Amino acid sequence: MMGRTTAILSTLALATALSSCKPSTLVHARFVEGRLAFVKPGRPLGCIYAIAVLEQATRRTVWEIKDDYSDRKCLGEDPHFYGGSYIGSKTSVAPAKLRLGTVYEVHGTAEGSKYFGGAFRIVHDGIYRIEDLPRVDPRRSVTVPASSTPRPVRP
């Protein structure tokens, strides 16, 4: 009986540790005033400390900013715009031109030691719009099919 209890507790501890690796807050990509922004549905995400966008298929980072981590400076409040520069931030990767139909992931850290993340793609079917997508574990060979051939997005 003691061995089974230990096994159950060990399994629960491992599951808890692994679940902490996933973003705890889902963010969505939206067009705000004609610009791509990342927002939390319902209430503001708040102050962020780091944010990165990467291509899901290649894992190539297309934009990343972060603070210098010495004093956890707030890089900005909602909405958080793609390619934006924030006071106190260091641009690790300059913003690249996003392509239609390509699946991107966004992730980062926010106040309260929260992790956030989401996935999206930009499509054009008469108008430009954003599709929010489920995040895919990059270790799996699952990909989300593109709705169109990837091509640069016009500003």
Tab-separated table of N, CA and C in Angstrom:
chain	number	residue	atom	x	y	z
A	1	MET	N	0.816	-1.194	0.000
A	1	MET	CA	0.000	0.000	0.000
A	1	MET	C	0.861	1.261	0.000
A	2	MET	N	1.923	1.254	0.805
A	2	MET	CA	2.809	2.411	0.884
A	2	MET	C	3.492	2.666	-0.457
A	3	GLY	N	3.891	1.577	-1.152
A	3	GLY	CA	4.539	1.727	-2.453
A	3	GLY	C	3.623	2.351	-3.485
A	4	ARG	N	2.350	1.978	-3.468
A	4	ARG	CA	1.379	2.521	-4.416
A	4	ARG	C	1.138	4.004	-4.146
A	5	THR	N	1.024	4.384	-2.877
A	5	THR	CA	0.841	5.784	-2.500
A	5	THR	C	2.041	6.617	-2.953
A	6	THR	N	3.232	6.092	-2.763
A	6	THR	CA	4.446	6.793	-3.194
A	6	THR	C	4.455	6.965	-4.716
A	7	ALA	N	4.061	5.939	-5.437
A	7	ALA	CA	4.020	6.001	-6.899
A	7	ALA	C	3.017	7.045	-7.371
A	8	ILE	N	1.845	7.093	-6.726
A	8	ILE	CA	0.821	8.076	-7.094
A	8	ILE	C	1.315	9.483	-6.808
A	9	LEU	N	1.909	9.698	-5.647
A	9	LEU	CA	2.431	11.023	-5.304
A	9	LEU	C	3.552	11.440	-6.250
A	10	SER	N	4.412	10.499	-6.610
A	10	SER	CA	5.495	10.800	-7.559
A	10	SER	C	4.932	11.179	-8.917
A	11	THR	N	3.915	10.467	-9.367
A	11	THR	CA	3.276	10.767	-10.657
A	11	THR	C	2.629	12.140	-10.623
A	12	LEU	N	1.938	12.478	-9.535
A	12	LEU	CA	1.321	13.799	-9.415
A	12	LEU	C	2.366	14.905	-9.401
A	13	ALA	N	3.464	14.699	-8.704
A	13	ALA	CA	4.534	15.704	-8.657
A	13	ALA	C	5.132	15.909	-10.038
A	14	LEU	N	5.353	14.824	-10.779
A	14	LEU	CA	5.902	14.929	-12.126
A	14	LEU	C	4.929	15.641	-13.049
A	15	ALA	N	3.652	15.306	-12.977
A	15	ALA	CA	2.640	15.963	-13.818
A	15	ALA	C	2.569	17.448	-13.522
A	16	THR	N	2.653	17.816	-12.251
A	16	THR	CA	2.639	19.227	-11.869
A	16	THR	C	3.871	19.948	-12.410
A	17	ALA	N	5.019	19.330	-12.302
A	17	ALA	CA	6.252	19.943	-12.808
A	17	ALA	C	6.199	20.112	-14.316
A	18	LEU	N	5.710	19.120	-15.029
A	18	LEU	CA	5.641	19.211	-16.485
A	18	LEU	C	4.610	20.232	-16.937
A	19	SER	N	3.505	20.327	-16.225
A	19	SER	CA	2.481	21.291	-16.616
A	19	SER	C	2.968	22.716	-16.425
A	20	SER	N	3.925	22.933	-15.542
A	20	SER	CA	4.438	24.284	-15.331
A	20	SER	C	5.309	24.742	-16.494
A	21	CYS	N	5.680	23.846	-17.392
A	21	CYS	CA	6.473	24.221	-18.555
A	21	CYS	C	5.623	24.871	-19.629
A	22	LYS	N	4.306	24.713	-19.554
A	22	LYS	CA	3.407	25.256	-20.563
A	22	LYS	C	3.018	26.672	-20.169
A	23	PRO	N	2.714	27.532	-21.169
A	23	PRO	CA	2.246	28.875	-20.831
A	23	PRO	C	0.981	28.790	-19.986
A	24	SER	N	0.902	29.599	-18.954
A	24	SER	CA	-0.253	29.550	-18.085
A	24	SER	C	-1.359	30.477	-18.562
A	25	THR	N	-1.058	31.412	-19.426
A	25	THR	CA	-2.032	32.374	-19.910
A	25	THR	C	-2.065	32.338	-21.430
A	26	LEU	N	-3.248	32.171	-21.987
A	26	LEU	CA	-3.414	32.159	-23.440
A	26	LEU	C	-3.555	33.586	-23.939
A	27	VAL	N	-2.807	33.933	-24.966
A	27	VAL	CA	-2.956	35.238	-25.601
A	27	VAL	C	-3.413	35.024	-27.040
A	28	HIS	N	-4.077	36.042	-27.570
A	28	HIS	CA	-4.575	35.993	-28.939
A	28	HIS	C	-3.920	37.093	-29.760
A	29	ALA	N	-3.752	36.825	-31.034
A	29	ALA	CA	-3.274	37.844	-31.968
A	29	ALA	C	-4.502	38.566	-32.518
A	30	ARG	N	-4.428	39.886	-32.620
A	30	ARG	CA	-5.533	40.701	-33.117
A	30	ARG	C	-4.958	41.875	-33.901
A	31	PHE	N	-5.773	42.427	-34.806
A	31	PHE	CA	-5.413	43.693	-35.427
A	31	PHE	C	-6.009	44.793	-34.554
A	32	VAL	N	-5.158	45.681	-34.057
A	32	VAL	CA	-5.573	46.817	-33.252
A	32	VAL	C	-5.072	48.061	-33.962
A	33	GLU	N	-6.000	48.905	-34.377
A	33	GLU	CA	-5.652	50.123	-35.114
A	33	GLU	C	-4.768	49.796	-36.310
A	34	GLY	N	-5.066	48.690	-36.997
A	34	GLY	CA	-4.336	48.308	-38.201
A	34	GLY	C	-2.990	47.647	-37.968
A	35	ARG	N	-2.647	47.366	-36.719
A	35	ARG	CA	-1.365	46.737	-36.394
A	35	ARG	C	-1.596	45.419	-35.664
A	36	LEU	N	-0.671	44.473	-35.851
A	36	LEU	CA	-0.744	43.188	-35.179
A	36	LEU	C	-0.398	43.370	-33.706
A	37	ALA	N	-1.292	42.912	-32.842
A	37	ALA	CA	-1.090	43.048	-31.397
A	37	ALA	C	-1.418	41.728	-30.712
A	38	PHE	N	-0.881	41.551	-29.514
A	38	PHE	CA	-1.125	40.360	-28.714
A	38	PHE	C	-1.862	40.776	-27.456
A	39	VAL	N	-3.022	40.157	-27.228
A	39	VAL	CA	-3.887	40.538	-26.119
A	39	VAL	C	-4.383	39.296	-25.393
A	40	LYS	N	-4.746	39.479	-24.148
A	40	LYS	CA	-5.356	38.410	-23.361
A	40	LYS	C	-6.860	38.659	-23.369
A	41	PRO	N	-7.651	37.651	-23.730
A	41	PRO	CA	-9.102	37.853	-23.733
A	41	PRO	C	-9.636	38.097	-22.323
A	42	GLY	N	-10.616	38.953	-22.228
A	42	GLY	CA	-11.268	39.188	-20.942
A	42	GLY	C	-10.689	40.323	-20.132
A	43	ARG	N	-9.402	40.238	-19.838
A	43	ARG	CA	-8.777	41.301	-19.053
A	43	ARG	C	-7.336	41.478	-19.536
A	44	PRO	N	-6.720	42.605	-19.223
A	44	PRO	CA	-5.374	42.874	-19.730
A	44	PRO	C	-4.324	41.878	-19.245
A	45	LEU	N	-3.336	41.629	-20.099
A	45	LEU	CA	-2.189	40.806	-19.732
A	45	LEU	C	-1.312	41.574	-18.757
A	46	GLY	N	-1.256	42.893	-18.943
A	46	GLY	CA	-0.482	43.744	-18.043
A	46	GLY	C	0.942	43.939	-18.520
A	47	CYS	N	1.801	44.218	-17.582
A	47	CYS	CA	3.203	44.513	-17.841
A	47	CYS	C	3.932	43.253	-18.318
A	48	ILE	N	4.704	43.384	-19.396
A	48	ILE	CA	5.483	42.236	-19.869
A	48	ILE	C	6.967	42.495	-19.658
A	49	TYR	N	7.723	41.379	-19.558
A	49	TYR	CA	9.171	41.453	-19.387
A	49	TYR	C	9.916	40.897	-20.584
A	50	ALA	N	9.262	40.034	-21.338
A	50	ALA	CA	9.875	39.456	-22.534
A	50	ALA	C	8.763	38.952	-23.436
A	51	ILE	N	8.998	39.025	-24.751
A	51	ILE	CA	8.036	38.506	-25.720
A	51	ILE	C	8.807	38.068	-26.959
A	52	ALA	N	8.387	36.956	-27.537
A	52	ALA	CA	9.037	36.439	-28.748
A	52	ALA	C	7.985	35.836	-29.662
A	53	VAL	N	8.221	35.961	-30.955
A	53	VAL	CA	7.372	35.350	-31.978
A	53	VAL	C	8.273	34.480	-32.834
A	54	LEU	N	7.824	33.241	-33.100
A	54	LEU	CA	8.628	32.351	-33.932
A	54	LEU	C	7.747	31.573	-34.890
A	55	GLU	N	8.364	31.144	-36.015
A	55	GLU	CA	7.665	30.293	-36.968
A	55	GLU	C	7.522	28.920	-36.339
A	56	GLN	N	6.321	28.383	-36.356
A	56	GLN	CA	6.100	27.108	-35.705
A	56	GLN	C	6.837	25.965	-36.404
A	57	ALA	N	6.835	25.931	-37.721
A	57	ALA	CA	7.429	24.811	-38.459
A	57	ALA	C	8.948	24.761	-38.339
A	58	THR	N	9.598	25.926	-38.408
A	58	THR	CA	11.063	25.967	-38.411
A	58	THR	C	11.657	26.294	-37.043
A	59	ARG	N	10.804	26.803	-36.120
A	59	ARG	CA	11.230	27.260	-34.801
A	59	ARG	C	12.149	28.487	-34.898
A	60	ARG	N	12.170	29.159	-36.044
A	60	ARG	CA	12.985	30.357	-36.255
A	60	ARG	C	12.301	31.547	-35.583
A	61	THR	N	13.038	32.258	-34.739
A	61	THR	CA	12.514	33.449	-34.079
A	61	THR	C	12.452	34.582	-35.089
A	62	VAL	N	11.277	35.225	-35.204
A	62	VAL	CA	11.102	36.322	-36.148
A	62	VAL	C	11.041	37.676	-35.453
A	63	TRP	N	10.915	37.665	-34.118
A	63	TRP	CA	10.967	38.903	-33.336
A	63	TRP	C	11.099	38.539	-31.875
A	64	GLU	N	11.961	39.268	-31.164
A	64	GLU	CA	12.108	39.029	-29.729
A	64	GLU	C	12.623	40.283	-29.048
A	65	ILE	N	11.988	40.617	-27.932
A	65	ILE	CA	12.492	41.696	-27.073
A	65	ILE	C	12.452	41.207	-25.633
A	66	LYS	N	13.302	41.776	-24.820
A	66	LYS	CA	13.303	41.450	-23.391
A	66	LYS	C	13.992	42.568	-22.636
A	67	ASP	N	13.761	42.587	-21.319
A	67	ASP	CA	14.461	43.573	-20.500
A	67	ASP	C	15.838	43.005	-20.163
A	68	ASP	N	16.633	43.777	-19.448
A	68	ASP	CA	17.977	43.297	-19.127
A	68	ASP	C	17.995	42.379	-17.897
A	69	TYR	N	16.807	42.112	-17.319
A	69	TYR	CA	16.618	41.209	-16.187
A	69	TYR	C	17.320	41.646	-14.908
A	70	SER	N	17.948	42.805	-14.904
A	70	SER	CA	18.585	43.232	-13.667
A	70	SER	C	17.578	43.820	-12.684
A	71	ASP	N	16.541	44.476	-13.209
A	71	ASP	CA	15.551	45.065	-12.304
A	71	ASP	C	14.119	44.808	-12.753
A	72	ARG	N	13.920	43.859	-13.670
A	72	ARG	CA	12.592	43.469	-14.145
A	72	ARG	C	11.765	44.680	-14.558
A	73	LYS	N	12.299	45.449	-15.496
A	73	LYS	CA	11.590	46.614	-16.004
A	73	LYS	C	10.371	46.190	-16.804
A	74	CYS	N	9.319	46.938	-16.649
A	74	CYS	CA	8.107	46.711	-17.434
A	74	CYS	C	8.355	47.223	-18.854
A	75	LEU	N	8.128	46.358	-19.829
A	75	LEU	CA	8.364	46.755	-21.222
A	75	LEU	C	7.148	47.382	-21.862
A	76	GLY	N	6.036	47.326	-21.215
A	76	GLY	CA	4.840	47.941	-21.776
A	76	GLY	C	3.576	47.282	-21.283
A	77	GLU	N	2.489	48.007	-21.442
A	77	GLU	CA	1.165	47.518	-21.061
A	77	GLU	C	0.399	47.152	-22.332
A	78	ASP	N	-0.788	46.567	-22.163
A	78	ASP	CA	-1.622	46.152	-23.294
A	78	ASP	C	-2.014	47.330	-24.159
A	79	PRO	N	-2.230	47.148	-25.455
A	79	PRO	CA	-1.877	45.943	-26.214
A	79	PRO	C	-0.379	45.917	-26.517
A	80	HIS	N	0.135	44.727	-26.791
A	80	HIS	CA	1.555	44.553	-27.096
A	80	HIS	C	1.684	44.356	-28.607
A	81	PHE	N	2.262	45.329	-29.283
A	81	PHE	CA	2.318	45.336	-30.746
A	81	PHE	C	3.538	44.595	-31.282
A	82	TYR	N	3.317	43.833	-32.351
A	82	TYR	CA	4.419	43.133	-33.021
A	82	TYR	C	5.419	44.160	-33.551
A	83	GLY	N	6.679	43.950	-33.263
A	83	GLY	CA	7.732	44.840	-33.748
A	83	GLY	C	7.913	46.098	-32.928
A	84	GLY	N	7.103	46.250	-31.887
A	84	GLY	CA	7.195	47.456	-31.069
A	84	GLY	C	8.497	47.507	-30.294
A	85	SER	N	8.933	48.727	-30.025
A	85	SER	CA	10.100	48.888	-29.165
A	85	SER	C	9.598	49.520	-27.875
A	86	TYR	N	10.089	49.016	-26.777
A	86	TYR	CA	9.608	49.461	-25.486
A	86	TYR	C	10.772	50.036	-24.702
A	87	ILE	N	10.490	51.040	-23.894
A	87	ILE	CA	11.519	51.654	-23.065
A	87	ILE	C	12.112	50.588	-22.146
A	88	GLY	N	13.420	50.487	-22.118
A	88	GLY	CA	14.091	49.519	-21.265
A	88	GLY	C	14.274	48.155	-21.891
A	89	SER	N	13.815	48.009	-23.143
A	89	SER	CA	13.931	46.688	-23.769
A	89	SER	C	15.174	46.585	-24.629
A	90	LYS	N	15.575	45.356	-24.852
A	90	LYS	CA	16.660	45.064	-25.780
A	90	LYS	C	16.065	44.183	-26.865
A	91	THR	N	16.193	44.629	-28.116
A	91	THR	CA	15.691	43.825	-29.223
A	91	THR	C	16.727	42.765	-29.531
A	92	SER	N	16.396	41.523	-29.221
A	92	SER	CA	17.298	40.412	-29.504
A	92	SER	C	17.226	40.020	-30.965
A	93	VAL	N	16.007	40.058	-31.521
A	93	VAL	CA	15.781	39.727	-32.926
A	93	VAL	C	14.862	40.802	-33.491
A	94	ALA	N	15.342	41.509	-34.511
A	94	ALA	CA	14.545	42.550	-35.154
A	94	ALA	C	13.332	41.921	-35.831
A	95	PRO	N	12.200	42.647	-35.889
A	95	PRO	CA	10.994	42.063	-36.477
A	95	PRO	C	11.165	41.754	-37.962
A	96	ALA	N	10.811	40.530	-38.330
A	96	ALA	CA	10.846	40.112	-39.726
A	96	ALA	C	9.457	40.312	-40.325
A	97	LYS	N	9.405	40.374	-41.644
A	97	LYS	CA	8.126	40.481	-42.331
A	97	LYS	C	7.407	39.142	-42.200
A	98	LEU	N	6.171	39.185	-41.732
A	98	LEU	CA	5.395	37.960	-41.559
A	98	LEU	C	4.770	37.553	-42.890
A	99	ARG	N	4.597	36.238	-43.077
A	99	ARG	CA	4.059	35.715	-44.336
A	99	ARG	C	2.651	35.168	-44.152
A	100	LEU	N	1.819	35.383	-45.138
A	100	LEU	CA	0.462	34.849	-45.106
A	100	LEU	C	0.496	33.333	-45.037
A	101	GLY	N	-0.383	32.772	-44.222
A	101	GLY	CA	-0.517	31.329	-44.140
A	101	GLY	C	0.497	30.634	-43.248
A	102	THR	N	1.525	31.312	-42.846
A	102	THR	CA	2.542	30.709	-41.974
A	102	THR	C	2.050	30.729	-40.535
A	103	VAL	N	2.224	29.624	-39.832
A	103	VAL	CA	1.795	29.544	-38.440
A	103	VAL	C	2.918	30.072	-37.541
A	104	TYR	N	2.555	30.992	-36.670
A	104	TYR	CA	3.497	31.599	-35.730
A	104	TYR	C	3.049	31.320	-34.303
A	105	GLU	N	4.011	31.266	-33.405
A	105	GLU	CA	3.738	31.174	-31.974
A	105	GLU	C	4.270	32.424	-31.304
A	106	VAL	N	3.572	32.860	-30.271
A	106	VAL	CA	4.027	33.974	-29.446
A	106	VAL	C	4.135	33.452	-28.023
A	107	HIS	N	5.175	33.849	-27.320
A	107	HIS	CA	5.316	33.471	-25.918
A	107	HIS	C	6.159	34.504	-25.198
A	108	GLY	N	6.043	34.510	-23.884
A	108	GLY	CA	6.814	35.456	-23.099
A	108	GLY	C	6.481	35.369	-21.626
A	109	THR	N	6.935	36.375	-20.879
A	109	THR	CA	6.675	36.455	-19.450
A	109	THR	C	6.040	37.797	-19.128
A	110	ALA	N	5.173	37.777	-18.124
A	110	ALA	CA	4.474	38.988	-17.712
A	110	ALA	C	4.536	39.115	-16.205
A	111	GLU	N	4.009	40.243	-15.698
A	111	GLU	CA	4.058	40.491	-14.257
A	111	GLU	C	3.427	39.344	-13.478
A	112	GLY	N	3.899	39.162	-12.274
A	112	GLY	CA	3.413	38.077	-11.449
A	112	GLY	C	4.034	36.744	-11.833
A	113	SER	N	5.156	36.784	-12.534
A	113	SER	CA	5.851	35.571	-12.991
A	113	SER	C	4.969	34.680	-13.850
A	114	LYS	N	4.056	35.291	-14.610
A	114	LYS	CA	3.177	34.540	-15.494
A	114	LYS	C	3.869	34.289	-16.827
A	115	TYR	N	3.659	33.100	-17.355
A	115	TYR	CA	4.080	32.802	-18.712
A	115	TYR	C	2.849	32.903	-19.595
A	116	PHE	N	3.043	33.352	-20.833
A	116	PHE	CA	1.907	33.427	-21.747
A	116	PHE	C	2.316	32.879	-23.102
A	117	GLY	N	1.332	32.508	-23.886
A	117	GLY	CA	1.617	31.991	-25.211
A	117	GLY	C	0.361	31.834	-26.035
A	118	GLY	N	0.566	31.645	-27.320
A	118	GLY	CA	-0.533	31.445	-28.253
A	118	GLY	C	0.035	31.136	-29.626
A	119	ALA	N	-0.837	30.838	-30.570
A	119	ALA	CA	-0.427	30.557	-31.943
A	119	ALA	C	-1.438	31.205	-32.886
A	120	PHE	N	-0.967	31.623	-34.050
A	120	PHE	CA	-1.828	32.326	-35.003
A	120	PHE	C	-1.246	32.243	-36.406
A	121	ARG	N	-2.058	32.610	-37.374
A	121	ARG	CA	-1.580	32.852	-38.739
A	121	ARG	C	-2.436	33.963	-39.335
A	122	ILE	N	-1.856	34.667	-40.289
A	122	ILE	CA	-2.553	35.741	-40.984
A	122	ILE	C	-2.983	35.192	-42.337
A	123	VAL	N	-4.248	35.403	-42.673
A	123	VAL	CA	-4.773	34.935	-43.954
A	123	VAL	C	-5.397	36.112	-44.699
A	124	HIS	N	-5.562	35.930	-45.993
A	124	HIS	CA	-6.204	36.956	-46.817
A	124	HIS	C	-7.214	36.273	-47.717
A	125	ASP	N	-8.480	36.546	-47.471
A	125	ASP	CA	-9.549	36.019	-48.317
A	125	ASP	C	-10.489	37.165	-48.663
A	126	GLY	N	-9.917	38.178	-49.285
A	126	GLY	CA	-10.633	39.412	-49.577
A	126	GLY	C	-10.264	40.501	-48.593
A	127	ILE	N	-10.064	40.115	-47.330
A	127	ILE	CA	-9.580	41.026	-46.296
A	127	ILE	C	-8.511	40.278	-45.494
A	128	TYR	N	-7.642	41.023	-44.862
A	128	TYR	CA	-6.650	40.405	-43.987
A	128	TYR	C	-7.324	40.098	-42.656
A	129	ARG	N	-7.104	38.893	-42.170
A	129	ARG	CA	-7.627	38.534	-40.852
A	129	ARG	C	-6.667	37.576	-40.171
A	130	ILE	N	-6.856	37.424	-38.875
A	130	ILE	CA	-5.990	36.566	-38.067
A	130	ILE	C	-6.801	35.373	-37.590
A	131	GLU	N	-6.206	34.190	-37.715
A	131	GLU	CA	-6.804	32.975	-37.164
A	131	GLU	C	-5.987	32.564	-35.944
A	132	ASP	N	-6.639	32.492	-34.783
A	132	ASP	CA	-5.974	31.945	-33.605
A	132	ASP	C	-5.997	30.433	-33.719
A	133	LEU	N	-4.905	29.789	-33.373
A	133	LEU	CA	-4.756	28.343	-33.525
A	133	LEU	C	-4.325	27.714	-32.218
A	134	PRO	N	-4.591	26.426	-32.062
A	134	PRO	CA	-4.082	25.745	-30.872
A	134	PRO	C	-2.569	25.632	-30.964
A	135	ARG	N	-1.911	25.734	-29.836
A	135	ARG	CA	-0.461	25.556	-29.813
A	135	ARG	C	-0.148	24.099	-30.029
A	136	VAL	N	0.921	23.833	-30.762
A	136	VAL	CA	1.340	22.465	-31.053
A	136	VAL	C	2.672	22.213	-30.380
A	137	ASP	N	2.822	21.053	-29.759
A	137	ASP	CA	4.085	20.666	-29.149
A	137	ASP	C	5.113	20.511	-30.263
A	138	PRO	N	6.195	21.308	-30.269
A	138	PRO	CA	7.164	21.256	-31.367
A	138	PRO	C	7.887	19.918	-31.469
A	139	ARG	N	7.809	19.099	-30.414
A	139	ARG	CA	8.485	17.802	-30.462
A	139	ARG	C	7.687	16.784	-31.272
A	140	ARG	N	6.427	17.104	-31.552
A	140	ARG	CA	5.606	16.212	-32.363
A	140	ARG	C	5.750	16.591	-33.833
A	141	SER	N	5.370	15.689	-34.711
A	141	SER	CA	5.478	15.967	-36.143
A	141	SER	C	4.152	16.460	-36.705
A	142	VAL	N	3.347	17.116	-35.859
A	142	VAL	CA	2.064	17.636	-36.285
A	142	VAL	C	2.258	19.058	-36.783
A	143	THR	N	1.701	19.355	-37.934
A	143	THR	CA	1.740	20.724	-38.438
A	143	THR	C	0.332	21.148	-38.810
A	144	VAL	N	0.076	22.432	-38.744
A	144	VAL	CA	-1.215	22.974	-39.136
A	144	VAL	C	-1.107	23.362	-40.606
A	145	PRO	N	-1.977	22.834	-41.478
A	145	PRO	CA	-1.867	23.167	-42.893
A	145	PRO	C	-2.147	24.640	-43.138
A	146	ALA	N	-1.384	25.241	-44.011
A	146	ALA	CA	-1.561	26.649	-44.353
A	146	ALA	C	-2.789	26.784	-45.253
A	147	SER	N	-3.533	27.877	-45.081
A	147	SER	CA	-4.725	28.083	-45.899
A	147	SER	C	-4.353	28.640	-47.267
A	148	SER	N	-3.129	29.109	-47.403
A	148	SER	CA	-2.670	29.620	-48.694
A	148	SER	C	-1.153	29.496	-48.741
A	149	THR	N	-0.598	29.678	-49.894
A	149	THR	CA	0.853	29.644	-50.040
A	149	THR	C	1.444	30.824	-49.279
A	150	PRO	N	2.427	30.593	-48.401
A	150	PRO	CA	3.014	31.697	-47.648
A	150	PRO	C	3.609	32.748	-48.571
A	151	ARG	N	3.270	33.990	-48.304
A	151	ARG	CA	3.830	35.127	-49.033
A	151	ARG	C	3.862	36.326	-48.110
A	152	PRO	N	4.711	37.308	-48.387
A	152	PRO	CA	4.835	38.447	-47.477
A	152	PRO	C	3.535	39.187	-47.282
A	153	VAL	N	3.306	39.672	-46.064
A	153	VAL	CA	2.133	40.481	-45.745
A	153	VAL	C	2.445	41.920	-46.094
A	154	ARG	N	1.516	42.553	-46.766
A	154	ARG	CA	1.700	43.971	-47.101
A	154	ARG	C	1.292	44.826	-45.908
A	155	PRO	N	2.043	45.913	-45.655
A	155	PRO	CA	1.695	46.759	-44.506
A	155	PRO	C	0.381	47.461	-44.697
